[in-house]
């Protein structure tokens, strides 16, 4: 065993105290949650938000819930805009620094800008450290292999106040401990590649040149499927690049980036190229399961709707262990899974203050609000967070199921976004975005419809269908679908990204038989006992079985 392997093993063994601390925190979650909340109150009570909302008057949980309503991002947007301009004390106290803004999709036409502070970033890294240390401790063979981790640029743009905007994963990659670079084979500079296909091609060019990749970390299983297909489709040029050195000139990489990547791509390896060529000839393909024989762990989301893609991932990548990295967002990490092949994670009670609303009470005028220790096994809840990003009682619209407890901390499984959201691949479409996009598209194309629903369709890759009771010419359908996609992409950067990277196919129009919506409305009204006045037609659904239930006697052929 080499010196650096011994060093890594010693490092992971010593750092296991962080995992033990995490488990100890779970054992005293009730007490710790109060400490976390009041620490955030003390830290930010002198901010403009804190003064306007009387944070200094809060003495207990009842005061806290009375003083601050449950809110979505739009409540905080005016304060975020002030911070973007450089007015940090609009949301934060004197000992808080804003490191960057993470950009993600919001409920309206504007992206969400999430302030990443020194405190929230420390919490983010601590959660990832616990996850990683536990994973490497349970899979020590990975310490002798390479890990392929995908992240994105954290310096994509700047705010008026000079703060960088981008992806928090890029900041984490650039600031991780130097010892970590012994096992991560992709350089942080790769995050600067803007073209998604060029980035994946270059990642493959670097990683396929070696046969000792043991783990891949990325968020979405569809990214892995796309990576495998890209490698197979471009196997000839990849083998040639590995043989000769460099990256094919047809790949959209600037000369500046090619120069900065020279250390990883400059040298050729004719021997490895011959191995890959022989594998491609033997199998008639070139898949990751062929060229990375030591690959044993794939760290991706496995819960919610994306879990349906895991069988396809296994086909390309072989008989691997799946390691879910938990429920997390730019706003913070919520859960940390501790075992293989399970999306269930321990609530991160040391980082955020959590509240929960029973699923069937969400959106009601006076819902039951529970602490983390008050959840019932096998019940579903909406999760509410108070974070170091400056968000108080923030409804992130995630539905989770409590499956048990680790000490006093609940074990949670992510189920879906809430009823007014759909997120097959992380796009997090809101009903508001869909309504604005479809109405604008209908006006642009000159089509009038009374009702519509935007429905998700499972596939490889998935897509959405716009359901309308209207007979349209083929050219009109195509124009309308393209216009909807254009407007959704403008409103939601996550949807735009997934269209660009092929993780979602373009939307299509499905024409419904006359009377479909009337029958649907009558069925819902009779089932729920609601009045016509109370009924709200769903303009967006997140149910994958919506169309089969809507058209039980149809063969569901597409009208394109």
Short mmCIF file of C-alpha atoms in Angstrom, two decimals, residues 305-480:
data_model
loop_
_atom_site.label_atom_id
_atom_site.label_comp_id
_atom_site.label_asym_id
_atom_site.label_seq_id
_atom_site.Cartn_x
_atom_site.Cartn_y
_atom_site.Cartn_z
CA UNK A 305 -39.23 10.10 -9.34
CA UNK A 306 -35.56 9.77 -10.40
CA UNK A 307 -35.30 6.37 -8.73
CA UNK A 308 -37.13 4.94 -11.74
CA UNK A 309 -33.98 5.48 -13.85
CA UNK A 310 -31.67 3.36 -11.71
CA UNK A 311 -32.20 0.12 -13.71
CA UNK A 312 -30.95 1.92 -16.84
CA UNK A 313 -27.97 3.27 -14.92
CA UNK A 314 -27.13 -0.26 -13.78
CA UNK A 315 -27.27 -1.47 -17.39
CA UNK A 316 -24.55 1.01 -18.36
CA UNK A 317 -22.48 1.00 -15.18
CA UNK A 318 -22.75 -2.58 -13.96
CA UNK A 319 -23.55 -4.15 -10.61
CA UNK A 320 -22.80 -1.19 -8.35
CA UNK A 321 -23.80 0.04 -4.91
CA UNK A 322 -25.97 3.16 -4.85
CA UNK A 323 -25.23 5.79 -2.23
CA UNK A 324 -27.87 8.52 -2.03
CA UNK A 325 -26.35 11.79 -0.88
CA UNK A 326 -29.50 12.96 0.81
CA UNK A 327 -32.07 15.68 0.54
CA UNK A 328 -30.20 18.89 -0.13
CA UNK A 329 -30.61 22.15 -2.00
CA UNK A 330 -28.80 25.44 -2.36
CA UNK A 331 -30.59 26.48 0.82
CA UNK A 332 -28.87 23.73 2.76
CA UNK A 333 -28.55 20.02 3.42
CA UNK A 334 -31.59 18.54 5.11
CA UNK A 335 -30.77 14.85 5.48
CA UNK A 336 -27.67 12.65 5.45
CA UNK A 337 -28.08 8.97 4.50
CA UNK A 338 -25.78 6.65 6.44
CA UNK A 339 -26.36 3.35 4.61
CA UNK A 340 -26.09 1.99 1.06
CA UNK A 341 -28.95 1.60 -1.40
CA UNK A 342 -31.39 3.77 0.53
CA UNK A 343 -32.62 7.37 0.14
CA UNK A 344 -33.46 7.54 3.86
CA UNK A 345 -31.37 10.06 5.76
CA UNK A 346 -30.97 11.46 9.26
CA UNK A 347 -32.26 15.02 9.63
CA UNK A 348 -29.34 17.45 9.99
CA UNK A 349 -30.52 18.90 13.30
CA UNK A 350 -27.25 20.75 13.99
CA UNK A 351 -27.43 23.02 10.92
CA UNK A 352 -31.00 24.28 10.54
CA UNK A 353 -34.13 24.62 12.62
CA UNK A 354 -36.86 22.40 11.19
CA UNK A 355 -40.65 22.38 11.40
CA UNK A 356 -43.10 20.09 9.65
CA UNK A 357 -46.70 20.36 8.41
CA UNK A 358 -48.80 17.22 7.80
CA UNK A 359 -49.18 16.79 4.05
CA UNK A 360 -52.97 17.03 4.05
CA UNK A 361 -52.89 20.30 6.04
CA UNK A 362 -50.40 22.14 3.86
CA UNK A 363 -51.89 25.34 2.49
CA UNK A 364 -54.68 25.49 5.06
CA UNK A 365 -55.26 28.64 7.11
CA UNK A 366 -54.11 27.19 10.42
CA UNK A 367 -52.10 24.00 9.85
CA UNK A 368 -50.63 21.85 12.58
CA UNK A 369 -46.93 22.67 12.96
CA UNK A 370 -44.65 20.04 14.48
CA UNK A 371 -41.09 19.96 15.70
CA UNK A 372 -38.61 17.42 14.34
CA UNK A 373 -39.14 15.11 17.31
CA UNK A 374 -42.94 15.06 16.93
CA UNK A 375 -43.27 13.23 13.61
CA UNK A 376 -45.12 9.94 13.28
CA UNK A 377 -43.67 6.94 11.50
CA UNK A 378 -45.04 6.37 7.95
CA UNK A 379 -46.66 9.82 7.79
CA UNK A 380 -45.90 12.44 5.12
CA UNK A 381 -44.97 16.05 5.85
CA UNK A 382 -44.00 19.30 4.19
CA UNK A 383 -40.64 20.48 5.47
CA UNK A 384 -40.11 24.04 6.79
CA UNK A 385 -36.58 25.40 7.36
CA UNK A 386 -34.94 28.25 9.23
CA UNK A 387 -31.45 28.59 7.78
CA UNK A 388 -28.22 30.55 7.91
CA UNK A 389 -29.06 31.87 4.42
CA UNK A 390 -31.39 34.38 6.07
CA UNK A 391 -34.60 32.41 5.48
CA UNK A 392 -37.00 32.09 8.40
CA UNK A 393 -39.74 29.43 8.46
CA UNK A 394 -39.05 28.85 4.79
CA UNK A 395 -41.37 26.46 2.94
CA UNK A 396 -39.16 24.70 0.42
CA UNK A 397 -42.17 22.67 -0.82
CA UNK A 398 -40.54 19.28 -0.30
CA UNK A 399 -42.70 16.37 0.84
CA UNK A 400 -40.92 13.82 3.04
CA UNK A 401 -41.96 10.64 4.84
CA UNK A 402 -40.84 9.80 8.35
CA UNK A 403 -39.71 6.17 8.43
CA UNK A 404 -38.32 6.10 11.97
CA UNK A 405 -35.79 7.78 14.23
CA UNK A 406 -32.04 7.92 14.82
CA UNK A 407 -31.98 8.92 18.48
CA UNK A 408 -34.31 11.93 18.64
CA UNK A 409 -33.81 12.90 14.98
CA UNK A 410 -36.28 11.64 12.37
CA UNK A 411 -35.20 9.42 9.50
CA UNK A 412 -36.71 10.96 6.38
CA UNK A 413 -37.25 9.88 2.79
CA UNK A 414 -37.83 12.47 0.07
CA UNK A 415 -41.04 11.80 -1.86
CA UNK A 416 -41.68 14.75 -4.16
CA UNK A 417 -42.14 18.42 -4.58
CA UNK A 418 -45.51 19.66 -3.37
CA UNK A 419 -48.76 19.62 -5.30
CA UNK A 420 -48.02 22.87 -7.15
CA UNK A 421 -44.56 21.75 -8.29
CA UNK A 422 -43.17 19.11 -10.60
CA UNK A 423 -39.57 17.96 -10.62
CA UNK A 424 -38.65 14.80 -12.51
CA UNK A 425 -34.97 15.66 -12.90
CA UNK A 426 -34.49 18.57 -10.49
CA UNK A 427 -36.14 21.21 -12.69
CA UNK A 428 -38.60 22.26 -9.94
CA UNK A 429 -41.28 23.73 -12.17
CA UNK A 430 -43.92 25.71 -10.33
CA UNK A 431 -47.54 26.06 -11.39
CA UNK A 432 -47.07 29.82 -11.54
CA UNK A 433 -44.24 29.44 -14.07
CA UNK A 434 -46.28 27.04 -16.18
CA UNK A 435 -49.37 29.27 -16.19
CA UNK A 436 -47.35 32.33 -17.23
CA UNK A 437 -45.46 30.41 -19.92
CA UNK A 438 -48.50 28.70 -21.43
CA UNK A 439 -50.69 31.81 -21.39
CA UNK A 440 -47.93 33.81 -23.05
CA UNK A 441 -47.37 31.08 -25.63
CA UNK A 442 -51.09 30.80 -26.42
CA UNK A 443 -51.26 34.56 -26.96
CA UNK A 444 -48.15 34.52 -29.13
CA UNK A 445 -49.43 31.69 -31.32
CA UNK A 446 -52.99 33.01 -31.39
CA UNK A 447 -54.72 29.99 -29.87
CA UNK A 448 -57.46 30.06 -27.23
CA UNK A 449 -58.13 27.17 -24.84
CA UNK A 450 -60.33 27.07 -21.76
CA UNK A 451 -58.32 24.57 -19.71
CA UNK A 452 -54.87 23.04 -19.93
CA UNK A 453 -52.61 20.84 -17.81
CA UNK A 454 -48.85 20.39 -18.07
CA UNK A 455 -48.12 16.76 -17.20
CA UNK A 456 -44.86 14.83 -16.70
CA UNK A 457 -44.16 11.76 -18.82
CA UNK A 458 -41.68 9.14 -17.70
CA UNK A 459 -39.22 8.26 -20.43
CA UNK A 460 -35.61 8.09 -21.44
CA UNK A 461 -35.28 10.99 -21.13
CA UNK A 462 -38.58 12.25 -19.70
CA UNK A 463 -40.63 15.14 -21.04
CA UNK A 464 -43.80 17.13 -20.40
CA UNK A 465 -47.03 17.15 -22.36
CA UNK A 466 -49.38 20.10 -22.60
CA UNK A 467 -52.90 18.68 -22.54
CA UNK A 468 -55.51 20.73 -24.40
CA UNK A 469 -59.02 20.16 -25.76
CA UNK A 470 -58.36 21.75 -29.10
CA UNK A 471 -57.81 20.64 -32.67
CA UNK A 472 -54.63 22.26 -33.95
CA UNK A 473 -52.69 22.04 -37.17
CA UNK A 474 -49.40 20.17 -36.89
CA UNK A 475 -47.38 23.33 -37.48
CA UNK A 476 -49.36 25.16 -34.79
CA UNK A 477 -48.76 22.35 -32.28
CA UNK A 478 -45.03 22.46 -32.95
CA UNK A 479 -44.89 26.25 -32.68
CA UNK A 480 -46.93 26.26 -29.46
#
